[in-house]
Coordinates of C-alpha atoms in Angstrom, one line a residue:
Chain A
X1 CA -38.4 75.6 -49.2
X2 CA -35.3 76.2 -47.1
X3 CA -33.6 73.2 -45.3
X4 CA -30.6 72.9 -43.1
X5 CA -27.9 71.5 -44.8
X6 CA -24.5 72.0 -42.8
X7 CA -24.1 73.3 -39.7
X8 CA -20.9 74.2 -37.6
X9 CA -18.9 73.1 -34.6
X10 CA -15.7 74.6 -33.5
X11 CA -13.1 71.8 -32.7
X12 CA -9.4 72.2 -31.1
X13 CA -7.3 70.3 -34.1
X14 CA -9.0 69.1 -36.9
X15 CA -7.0 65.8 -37.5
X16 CA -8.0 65.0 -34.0
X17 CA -11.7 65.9 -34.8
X18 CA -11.9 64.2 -38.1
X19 CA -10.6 60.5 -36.1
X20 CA -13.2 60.9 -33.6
X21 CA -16.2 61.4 -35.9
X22 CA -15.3 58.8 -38.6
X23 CA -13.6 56.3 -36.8
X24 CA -15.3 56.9 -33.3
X25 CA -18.9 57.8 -34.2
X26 CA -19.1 55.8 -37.6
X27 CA -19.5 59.4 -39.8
X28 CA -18.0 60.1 -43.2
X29 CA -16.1 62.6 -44.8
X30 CA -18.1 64.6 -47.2
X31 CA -15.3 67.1 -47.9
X32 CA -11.9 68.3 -46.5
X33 CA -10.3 70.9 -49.1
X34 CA -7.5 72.9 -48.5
X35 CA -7.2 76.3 -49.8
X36 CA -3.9 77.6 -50.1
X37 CA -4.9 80.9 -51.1
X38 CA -6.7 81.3 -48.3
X39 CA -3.8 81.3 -45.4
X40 CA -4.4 77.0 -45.7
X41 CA -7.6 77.5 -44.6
X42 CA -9.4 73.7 -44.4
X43 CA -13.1 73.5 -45.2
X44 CA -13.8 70.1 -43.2
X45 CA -17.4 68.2 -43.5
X46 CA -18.6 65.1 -42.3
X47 CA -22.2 63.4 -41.8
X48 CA -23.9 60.7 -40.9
X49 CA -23.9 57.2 -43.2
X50 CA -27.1 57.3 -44.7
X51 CA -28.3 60.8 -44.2
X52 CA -26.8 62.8 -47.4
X53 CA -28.7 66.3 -47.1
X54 CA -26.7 67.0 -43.5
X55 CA -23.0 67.3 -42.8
X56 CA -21.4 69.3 -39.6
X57 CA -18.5 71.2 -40.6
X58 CA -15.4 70.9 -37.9
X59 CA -14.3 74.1 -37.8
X60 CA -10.7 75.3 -36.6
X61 CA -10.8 78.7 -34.4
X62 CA -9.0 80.7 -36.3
X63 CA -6.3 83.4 -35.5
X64 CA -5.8 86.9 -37.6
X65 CA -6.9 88.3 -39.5
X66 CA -10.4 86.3 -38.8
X67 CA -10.0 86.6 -34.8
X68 CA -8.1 88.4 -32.9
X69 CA -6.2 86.5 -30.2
X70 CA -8.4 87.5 -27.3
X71 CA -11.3 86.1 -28.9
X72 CA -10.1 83.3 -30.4
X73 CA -8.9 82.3 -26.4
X74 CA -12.1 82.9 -25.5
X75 CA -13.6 80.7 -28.0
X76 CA -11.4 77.8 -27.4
X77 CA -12.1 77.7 -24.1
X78 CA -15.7 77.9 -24.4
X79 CA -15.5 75.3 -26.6
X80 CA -13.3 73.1 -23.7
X81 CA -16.1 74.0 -21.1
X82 CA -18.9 72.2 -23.6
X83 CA -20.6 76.0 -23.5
X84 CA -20.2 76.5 -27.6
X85 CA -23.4 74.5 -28.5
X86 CA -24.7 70.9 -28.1
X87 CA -25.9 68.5 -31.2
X88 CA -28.8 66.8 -30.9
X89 CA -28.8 63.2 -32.9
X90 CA -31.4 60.4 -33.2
X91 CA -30.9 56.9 -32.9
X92 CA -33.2 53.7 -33.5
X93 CA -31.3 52.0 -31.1
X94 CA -29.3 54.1 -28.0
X95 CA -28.4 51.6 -25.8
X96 CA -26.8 49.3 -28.7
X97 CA -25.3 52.7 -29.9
X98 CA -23.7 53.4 -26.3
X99 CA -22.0 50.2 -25.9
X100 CA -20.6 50.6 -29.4
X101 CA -19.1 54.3 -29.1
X102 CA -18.5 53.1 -25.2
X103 CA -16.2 50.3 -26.6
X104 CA -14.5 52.8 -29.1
X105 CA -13.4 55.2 -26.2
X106 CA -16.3 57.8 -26.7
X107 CA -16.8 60.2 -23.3
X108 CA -20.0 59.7 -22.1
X109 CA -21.3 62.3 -19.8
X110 CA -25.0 60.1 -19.4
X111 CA -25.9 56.6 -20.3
X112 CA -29.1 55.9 -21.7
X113 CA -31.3 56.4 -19.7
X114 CA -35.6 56.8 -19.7
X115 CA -37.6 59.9 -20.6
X116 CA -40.5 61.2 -20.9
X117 CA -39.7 62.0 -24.5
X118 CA -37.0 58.2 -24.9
X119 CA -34.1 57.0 -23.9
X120 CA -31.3 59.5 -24.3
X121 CA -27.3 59.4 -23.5
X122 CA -25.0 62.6 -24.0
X123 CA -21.3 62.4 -25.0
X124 CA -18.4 65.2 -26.1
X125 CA -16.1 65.3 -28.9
X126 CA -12.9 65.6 -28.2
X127 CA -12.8 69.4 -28.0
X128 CA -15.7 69.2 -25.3
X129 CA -18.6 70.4 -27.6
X130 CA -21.9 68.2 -26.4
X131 CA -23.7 65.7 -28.0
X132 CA -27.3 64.3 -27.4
X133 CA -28.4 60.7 -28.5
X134 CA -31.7 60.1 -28.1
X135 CA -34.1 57.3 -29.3
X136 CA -37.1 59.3 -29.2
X137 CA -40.5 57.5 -28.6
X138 CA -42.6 57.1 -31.0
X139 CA -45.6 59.1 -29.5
X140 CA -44.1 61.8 -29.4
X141 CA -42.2 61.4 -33.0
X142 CA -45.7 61.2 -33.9
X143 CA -47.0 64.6 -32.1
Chain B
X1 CA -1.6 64.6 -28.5
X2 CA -3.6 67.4 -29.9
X3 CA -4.0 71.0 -28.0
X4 CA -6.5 71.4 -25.8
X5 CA -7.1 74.2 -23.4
X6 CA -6.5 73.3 -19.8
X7 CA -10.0 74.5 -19.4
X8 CA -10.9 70.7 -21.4
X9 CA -10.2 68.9 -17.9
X10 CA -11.9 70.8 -15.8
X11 CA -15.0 69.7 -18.1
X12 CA -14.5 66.3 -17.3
X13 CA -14.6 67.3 -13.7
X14 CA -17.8 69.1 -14.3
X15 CA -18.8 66.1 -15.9
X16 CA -18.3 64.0 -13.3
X17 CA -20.3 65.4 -11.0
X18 CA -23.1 65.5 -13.3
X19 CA -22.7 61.5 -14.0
X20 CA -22.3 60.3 -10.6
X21 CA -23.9 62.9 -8.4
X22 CA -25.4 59.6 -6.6
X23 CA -22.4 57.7 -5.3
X24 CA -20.5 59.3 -2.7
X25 CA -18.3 61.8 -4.8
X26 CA -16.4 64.5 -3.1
X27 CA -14.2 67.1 -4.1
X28 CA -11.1 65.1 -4.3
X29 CA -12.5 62.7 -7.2
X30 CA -13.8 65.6 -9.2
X31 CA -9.8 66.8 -9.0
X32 CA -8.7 63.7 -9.6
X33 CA -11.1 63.7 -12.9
X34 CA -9.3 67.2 -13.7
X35 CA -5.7 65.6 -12.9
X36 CA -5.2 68.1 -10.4
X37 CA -3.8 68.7 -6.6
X38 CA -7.0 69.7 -4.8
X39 CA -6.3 73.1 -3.9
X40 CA -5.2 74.1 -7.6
X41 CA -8.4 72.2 -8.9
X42 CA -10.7 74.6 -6.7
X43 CA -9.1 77.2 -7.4
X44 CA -9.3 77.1 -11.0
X45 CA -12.5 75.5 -11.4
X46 CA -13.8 78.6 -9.4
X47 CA -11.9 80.4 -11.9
X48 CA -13.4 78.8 -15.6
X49 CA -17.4 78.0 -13.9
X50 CA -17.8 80.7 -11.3
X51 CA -18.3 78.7 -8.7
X52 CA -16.4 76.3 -6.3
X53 CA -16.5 72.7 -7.3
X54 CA -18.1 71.9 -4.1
X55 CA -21.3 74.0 -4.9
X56 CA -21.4 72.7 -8.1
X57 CA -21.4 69.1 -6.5
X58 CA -24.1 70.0 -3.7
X59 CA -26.5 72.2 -6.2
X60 CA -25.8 69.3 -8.8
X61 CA -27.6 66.7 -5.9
X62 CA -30.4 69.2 -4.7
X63 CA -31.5 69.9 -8.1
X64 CA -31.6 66.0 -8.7
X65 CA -33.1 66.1 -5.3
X66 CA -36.1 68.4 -6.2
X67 CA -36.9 66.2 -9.2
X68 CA -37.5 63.4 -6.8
X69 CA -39.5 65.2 -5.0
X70 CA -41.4 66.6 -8.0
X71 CA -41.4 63.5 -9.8
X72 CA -41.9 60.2 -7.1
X73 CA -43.6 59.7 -3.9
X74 CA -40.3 58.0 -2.4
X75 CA -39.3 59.5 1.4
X76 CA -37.2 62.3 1.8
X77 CA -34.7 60.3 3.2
X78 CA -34.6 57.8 0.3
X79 CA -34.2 61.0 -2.1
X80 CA -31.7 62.2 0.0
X81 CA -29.5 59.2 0.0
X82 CA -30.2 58.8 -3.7
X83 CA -28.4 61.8 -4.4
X84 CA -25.6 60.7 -3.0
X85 CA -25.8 62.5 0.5
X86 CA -25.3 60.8 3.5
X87 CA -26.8 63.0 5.9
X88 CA -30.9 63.7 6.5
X89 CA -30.3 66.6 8.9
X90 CA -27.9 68.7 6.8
X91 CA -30.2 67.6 3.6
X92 CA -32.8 69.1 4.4
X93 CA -31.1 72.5 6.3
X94 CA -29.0 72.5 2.5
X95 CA -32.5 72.2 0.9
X96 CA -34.0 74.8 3.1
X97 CA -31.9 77.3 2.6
X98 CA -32.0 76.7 -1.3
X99 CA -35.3 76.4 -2.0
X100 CA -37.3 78.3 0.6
X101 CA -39.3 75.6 1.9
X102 CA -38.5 72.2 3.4
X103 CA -38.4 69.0 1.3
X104 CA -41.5 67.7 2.4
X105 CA -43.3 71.8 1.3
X106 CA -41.5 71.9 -2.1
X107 CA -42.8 68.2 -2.8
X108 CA -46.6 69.2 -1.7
X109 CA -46.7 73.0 -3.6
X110 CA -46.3 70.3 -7.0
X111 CA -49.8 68.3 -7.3
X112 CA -48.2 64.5 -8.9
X113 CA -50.8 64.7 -11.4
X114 CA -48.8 68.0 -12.8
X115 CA -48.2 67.6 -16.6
X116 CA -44.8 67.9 -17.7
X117 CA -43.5 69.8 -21.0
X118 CA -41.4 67.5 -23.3
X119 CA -37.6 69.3 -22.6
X120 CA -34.6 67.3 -23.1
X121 CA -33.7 66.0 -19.8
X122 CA -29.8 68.0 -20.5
X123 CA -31.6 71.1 -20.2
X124 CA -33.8 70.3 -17.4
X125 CA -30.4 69.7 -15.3
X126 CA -28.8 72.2 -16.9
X127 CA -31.5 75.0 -16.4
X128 CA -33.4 73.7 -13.1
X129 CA -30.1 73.4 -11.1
X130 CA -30.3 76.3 -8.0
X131 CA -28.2 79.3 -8.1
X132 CA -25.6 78.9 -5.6
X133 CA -25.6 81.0 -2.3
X134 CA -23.4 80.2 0.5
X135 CA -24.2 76.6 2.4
X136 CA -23.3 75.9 5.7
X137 CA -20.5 73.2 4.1
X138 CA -18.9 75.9 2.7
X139 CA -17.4 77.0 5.7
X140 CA -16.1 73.5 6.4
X141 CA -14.1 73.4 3.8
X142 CA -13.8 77.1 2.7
X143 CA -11.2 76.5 0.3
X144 CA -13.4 74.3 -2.2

């Protein structure tokens, strides 16, 4: 059987992503290793409390010899317009969530708000990359 | 602080318009969003979206607008002043020209009973917002 178990999201400075997702969203660190023979390269992972088979990487863009400078522009502003993907999380609770991350400084771009499909709120990380909280009804959990 | 692209405030902007499409939001608050003079925020939101921040604004409303429609059996005066526009009469002209038909025509070719796929509601708005063409505001304030 094959299962997701890390996926990536590109992030401006790393010390400034790890603060935000442990100390604003409540994550943990599952790994940050530094690999000197690799030009320092940082191999950064953190998940969700309670979920162990998932972690996000925070990825630095990286210069030469991985990107070239055009690129890696391109990429970082990509990332700044919130264009370089969106994570979509699930809560049990999204308004009680909101106030919480709201209270910690998190950027809301949507409060909760009623769907067909819940209640969902979005949010960016500091580097602008979008997030998705929903609490997702349970009729159509169980579809 | 850590580095981040200039391109990072002009999000918020974007962002802005997105959240509060339904109070009356102009121009000038979406550049204050971005930390910007007006003129420089225009021209360099044009620059990083394609677009002039006042497009995004009005397309932002009608596509909200058009959901109303879709979605409720409210006037189409109510859905205009829930979108944070102010006036019927250039509503409906903006509406017009970006949908083909009048308000009260797009609302009647959508039977209410219509069932309705289970997409995230950040891709609805993201996906169902009209393609800008010139609006008769733009001339009023060319610059934006």
């Amino acid at each position: 059987m094959i299962k997701i178990s890390t996926a990536q999201v590109w992030v401006h400075d790393q010390d400034e992503a790890l603060a935000f997702y442990t100390e604003k969203l409540g994550w943990e660190v599952r790994s940050d290793v530094t690999m000197a023979e690799m030009g320092n390269f940082r191999w950064l992972t953190v998940g969700p409390v309670g979920q162990d088979d998932f972690a996000v990487v925070l990825m630095a863009v990286p210069g030469q010899p991985v990107m070239d400078d055009g690129t890696r522009e391109q990429v970082l502003d990509l990332a700044a317009k919130g264009f370089a993907g969106t994570v979509f999380l699930t809560t049990d609770d999204v308004r009680a969530d909101y106030e919480q991350l709201k209270a910690r400084g998190v950027e809301f771009t949507e409060a909760p708000e009623e769907r067909p499909y819940g209640i969902d709120a979005g949010f960016r990380d500091p580097t602008g990359n979008s997030f998705r909280l929903t609490q997702v009804n349970e009729r159509v959990t169980a579809a | 602080m850590a580095y981040a692209p200039p391109t990072r405030h002009l999000t918020r902007a974007k962002d802005l318009a997105d959240a509060r499409f339904f109070e009356p939001l102009d121009v000038d608050d979406m550049a204050a969003a971005a930390g910007l003079s007006r003129a420089h925020f225009s021209r360099e939101f044009r620059r990083a979206f394609g677009e002039s921040p006042h497009q995004y604004l009005l397309t932002r409303r009608l596509e909200r607008a058009a959901s109303l429609l879709r979605m409720t059996d409210r006037s189409v005066a109510d859905v205009c002043f829930s979108v944070g526009l102010q006036s019927v009469g250039s509503f409906t002209t903006s509406f017009t020209k970006t949908y083909g038909v009048s308000p009260t025509a797009y609302r009647a070719a959508f039977p209410p009973a219509r069932a309705h796929a289970v997409v995230p509601s950040c891709v609805v708005r993201a996906y169902a917002r009209p393609q800008g063409s010139t609006f008769r505001e733009d001339k009023v304030t060319a610059q934006d």
